PDB file of C-alpha atoms in Angstrom:
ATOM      1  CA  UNK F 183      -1.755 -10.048   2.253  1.00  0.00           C
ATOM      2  CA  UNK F 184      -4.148  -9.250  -0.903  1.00  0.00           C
ATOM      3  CA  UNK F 185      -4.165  -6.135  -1.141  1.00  0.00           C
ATOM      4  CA  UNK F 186      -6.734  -5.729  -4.356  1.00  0.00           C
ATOM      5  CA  UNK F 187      -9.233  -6.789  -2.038  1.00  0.00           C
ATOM      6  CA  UNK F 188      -9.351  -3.997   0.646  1.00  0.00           C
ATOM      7  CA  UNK F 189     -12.119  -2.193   1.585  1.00  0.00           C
ATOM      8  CA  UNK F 190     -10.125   0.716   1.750  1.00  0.00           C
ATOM      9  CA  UNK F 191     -11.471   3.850   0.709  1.00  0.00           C
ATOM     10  CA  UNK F 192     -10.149   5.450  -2.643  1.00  0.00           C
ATOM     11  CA  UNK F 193     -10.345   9.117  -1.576  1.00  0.00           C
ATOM     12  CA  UNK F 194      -9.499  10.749   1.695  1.00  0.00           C
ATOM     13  CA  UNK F 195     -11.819  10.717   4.431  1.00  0.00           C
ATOM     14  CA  UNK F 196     -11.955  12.231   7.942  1.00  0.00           C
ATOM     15  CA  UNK F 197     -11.214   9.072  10.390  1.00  0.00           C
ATOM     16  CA  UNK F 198     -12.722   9.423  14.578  1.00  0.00           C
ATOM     17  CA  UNK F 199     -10.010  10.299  16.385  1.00  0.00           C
ATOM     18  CA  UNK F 200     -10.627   8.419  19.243  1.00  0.00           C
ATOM     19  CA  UNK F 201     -11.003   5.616  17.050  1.00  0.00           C
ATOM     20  CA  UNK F 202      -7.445   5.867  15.577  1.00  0.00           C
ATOM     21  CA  UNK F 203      -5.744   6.284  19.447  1.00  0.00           C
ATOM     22  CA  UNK F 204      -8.240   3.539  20.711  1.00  0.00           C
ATOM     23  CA  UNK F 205      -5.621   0.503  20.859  1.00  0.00           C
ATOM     24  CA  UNK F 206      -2.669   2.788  22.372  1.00  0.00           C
ATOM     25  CA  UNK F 207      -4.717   5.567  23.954  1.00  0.00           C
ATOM     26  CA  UNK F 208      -1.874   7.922  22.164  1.00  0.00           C
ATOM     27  CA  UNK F 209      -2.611   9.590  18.871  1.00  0.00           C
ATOM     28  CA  UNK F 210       1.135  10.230  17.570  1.00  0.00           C
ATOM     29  CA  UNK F 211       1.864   6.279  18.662  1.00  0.00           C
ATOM     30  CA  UNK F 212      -0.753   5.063  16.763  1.00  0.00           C
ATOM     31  CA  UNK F 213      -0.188   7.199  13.596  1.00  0.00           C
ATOM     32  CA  UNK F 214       3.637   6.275  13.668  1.00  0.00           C
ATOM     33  CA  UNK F 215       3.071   2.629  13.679  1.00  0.00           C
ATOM     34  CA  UNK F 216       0.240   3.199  10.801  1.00  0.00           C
ATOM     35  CA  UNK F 217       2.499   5.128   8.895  1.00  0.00           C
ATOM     36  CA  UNK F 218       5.322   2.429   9.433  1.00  0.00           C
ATOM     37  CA  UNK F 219       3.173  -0.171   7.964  1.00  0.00           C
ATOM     38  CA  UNK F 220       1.483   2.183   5.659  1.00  0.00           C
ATOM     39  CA  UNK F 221       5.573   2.475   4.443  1.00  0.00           C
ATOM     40  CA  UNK F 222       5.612  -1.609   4.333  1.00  0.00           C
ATOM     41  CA  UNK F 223       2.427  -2.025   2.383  1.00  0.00           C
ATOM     42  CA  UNK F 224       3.829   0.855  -0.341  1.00  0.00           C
ATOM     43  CA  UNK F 225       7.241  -1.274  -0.501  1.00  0.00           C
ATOM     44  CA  UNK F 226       5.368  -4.720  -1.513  1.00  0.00           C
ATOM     45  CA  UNK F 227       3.200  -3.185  -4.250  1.00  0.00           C
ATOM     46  CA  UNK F 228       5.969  -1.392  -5.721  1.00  0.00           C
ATOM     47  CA  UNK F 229       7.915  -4.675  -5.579  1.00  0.00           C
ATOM     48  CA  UNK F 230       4.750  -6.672  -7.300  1.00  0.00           C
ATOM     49  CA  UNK F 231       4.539  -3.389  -9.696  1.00  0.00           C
ATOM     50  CA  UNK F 232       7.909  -3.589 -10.806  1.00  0.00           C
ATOM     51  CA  UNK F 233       7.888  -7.809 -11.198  1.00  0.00           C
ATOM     52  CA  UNK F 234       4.791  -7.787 -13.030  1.00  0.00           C
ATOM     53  CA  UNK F 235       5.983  -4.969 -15.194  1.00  0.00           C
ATOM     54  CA  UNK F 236       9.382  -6.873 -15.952  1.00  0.00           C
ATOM     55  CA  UNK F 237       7.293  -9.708 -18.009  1.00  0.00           C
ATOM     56  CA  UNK F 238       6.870  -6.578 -20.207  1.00  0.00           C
ATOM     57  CA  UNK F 239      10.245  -5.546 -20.570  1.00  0.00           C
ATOM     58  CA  UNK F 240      12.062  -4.657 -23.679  1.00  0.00           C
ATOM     59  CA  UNK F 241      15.735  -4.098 -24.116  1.00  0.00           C
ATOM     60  CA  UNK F 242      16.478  -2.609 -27.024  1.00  0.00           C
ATOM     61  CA  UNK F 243      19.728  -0.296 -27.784  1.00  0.00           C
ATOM     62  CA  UNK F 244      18.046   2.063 -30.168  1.00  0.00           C
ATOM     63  CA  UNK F 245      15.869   4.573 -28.293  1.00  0.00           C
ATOM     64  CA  UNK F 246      13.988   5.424 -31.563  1.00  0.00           C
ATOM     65  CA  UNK F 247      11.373   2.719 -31.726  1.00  0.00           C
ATOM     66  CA  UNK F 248       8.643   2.681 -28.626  1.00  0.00           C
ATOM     67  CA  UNK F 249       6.312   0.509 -28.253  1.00  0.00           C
ATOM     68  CA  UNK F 250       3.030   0.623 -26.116  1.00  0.00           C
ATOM     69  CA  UNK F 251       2.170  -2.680 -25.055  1.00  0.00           C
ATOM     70  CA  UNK F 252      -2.106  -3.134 -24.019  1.00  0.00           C
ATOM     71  CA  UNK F 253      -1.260  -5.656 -21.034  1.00  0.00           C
ATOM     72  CA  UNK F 254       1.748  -3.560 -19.687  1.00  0.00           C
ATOM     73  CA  UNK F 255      -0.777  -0.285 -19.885  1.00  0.00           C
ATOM     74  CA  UNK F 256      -3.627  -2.357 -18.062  1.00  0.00           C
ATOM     75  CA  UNK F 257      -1.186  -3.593 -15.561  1.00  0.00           C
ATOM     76  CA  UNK F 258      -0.425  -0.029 -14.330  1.00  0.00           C
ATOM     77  CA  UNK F 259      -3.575   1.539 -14.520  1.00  0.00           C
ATOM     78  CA  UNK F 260      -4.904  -1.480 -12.200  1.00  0.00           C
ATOM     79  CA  UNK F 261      -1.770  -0.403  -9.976  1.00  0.00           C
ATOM     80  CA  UNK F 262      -3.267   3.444  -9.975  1.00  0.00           C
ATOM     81  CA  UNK F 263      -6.815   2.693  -9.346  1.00  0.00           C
ATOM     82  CA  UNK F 264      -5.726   0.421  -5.825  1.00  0.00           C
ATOM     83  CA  UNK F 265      -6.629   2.783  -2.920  1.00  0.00           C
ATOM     84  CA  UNK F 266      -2.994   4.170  -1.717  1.00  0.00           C
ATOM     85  CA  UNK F 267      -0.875   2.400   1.124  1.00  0.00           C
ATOM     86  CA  UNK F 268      -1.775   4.555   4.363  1.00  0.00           C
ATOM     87  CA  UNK F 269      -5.699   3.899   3.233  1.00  0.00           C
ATOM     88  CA  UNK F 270      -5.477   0.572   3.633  1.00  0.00           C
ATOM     89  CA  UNK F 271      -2.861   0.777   6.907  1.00  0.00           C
ATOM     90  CA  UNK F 272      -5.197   2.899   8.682  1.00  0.00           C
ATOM     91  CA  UNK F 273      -8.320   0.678   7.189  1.00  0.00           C
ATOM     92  CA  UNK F 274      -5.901  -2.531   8.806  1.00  0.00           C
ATOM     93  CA  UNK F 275      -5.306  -0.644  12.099  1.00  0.00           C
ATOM     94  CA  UNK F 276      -9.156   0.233  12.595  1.00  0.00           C
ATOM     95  CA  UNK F 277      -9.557  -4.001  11.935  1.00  0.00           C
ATOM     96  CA  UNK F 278      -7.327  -4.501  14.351  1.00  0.00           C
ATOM     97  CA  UNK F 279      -5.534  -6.220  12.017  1.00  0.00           C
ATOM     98  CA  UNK F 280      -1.687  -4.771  12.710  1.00  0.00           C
ATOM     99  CA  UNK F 281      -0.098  -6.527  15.633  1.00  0.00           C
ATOM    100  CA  UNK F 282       2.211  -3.844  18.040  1.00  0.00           C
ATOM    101  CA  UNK F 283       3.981  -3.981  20.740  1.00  0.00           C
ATOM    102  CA  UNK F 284       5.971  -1.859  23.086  1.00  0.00           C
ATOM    103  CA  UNK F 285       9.487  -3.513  23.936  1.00  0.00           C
ATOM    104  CA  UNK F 286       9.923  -1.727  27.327  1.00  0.00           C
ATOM    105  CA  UNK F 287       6.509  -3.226  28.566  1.00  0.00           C
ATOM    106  CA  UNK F 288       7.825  -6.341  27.490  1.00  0.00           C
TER     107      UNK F 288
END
């Protein structure tokens, strides 16, 4: 999934509550499997963080010289402006976009 192009919200912002439960018709069900995926979504931009970030890597012995590279800088600032990971799970689970299930229904 992109995530740059979310409509997520940047700042926190007061969701319906009867929205959220809608799809289980239990709040605390709903908000554990957002915050499962919201834990998912924080894992793969981390991982893309950290891969992007290794194009910029330098291994050098001496700790004396430091050098601030532009692209590495722009790369993580793009990171910080993304809205965070439970924005855009809760933004996916009012979409309808998170598939769930309940094994003992099954």
């Amino acid at each position: 999934m992109d995530y740059k192009k979310t409509e997520a919200p940047l700042s926190t912002i007061t969701y319906d509550k009867s929205k959220v439960e809608a799809p289980t018709q239990n709040i605390y069900e709903a908000i554990s499997i957002i915050s499962q995926r919201a834990t998912q979504i924080g894992s793969d931009l981390k991982k893309e963080l950290v891969d992007k970030l290794e194009e910029f890597a330098t291994y050098n012995d001496s700790l004396e010289e430091v050098f601030e590279n532009k692209e590495q800088i722009e790369v993580s600032k793009f990171y910080e402006k993304l809205p965070k990971a439970h924005a855009i799970a809760v933004e996916e689970w009012l979409e309808g976009k998170i598939y769930h299930r309940r094994p003992e229904q099954d």
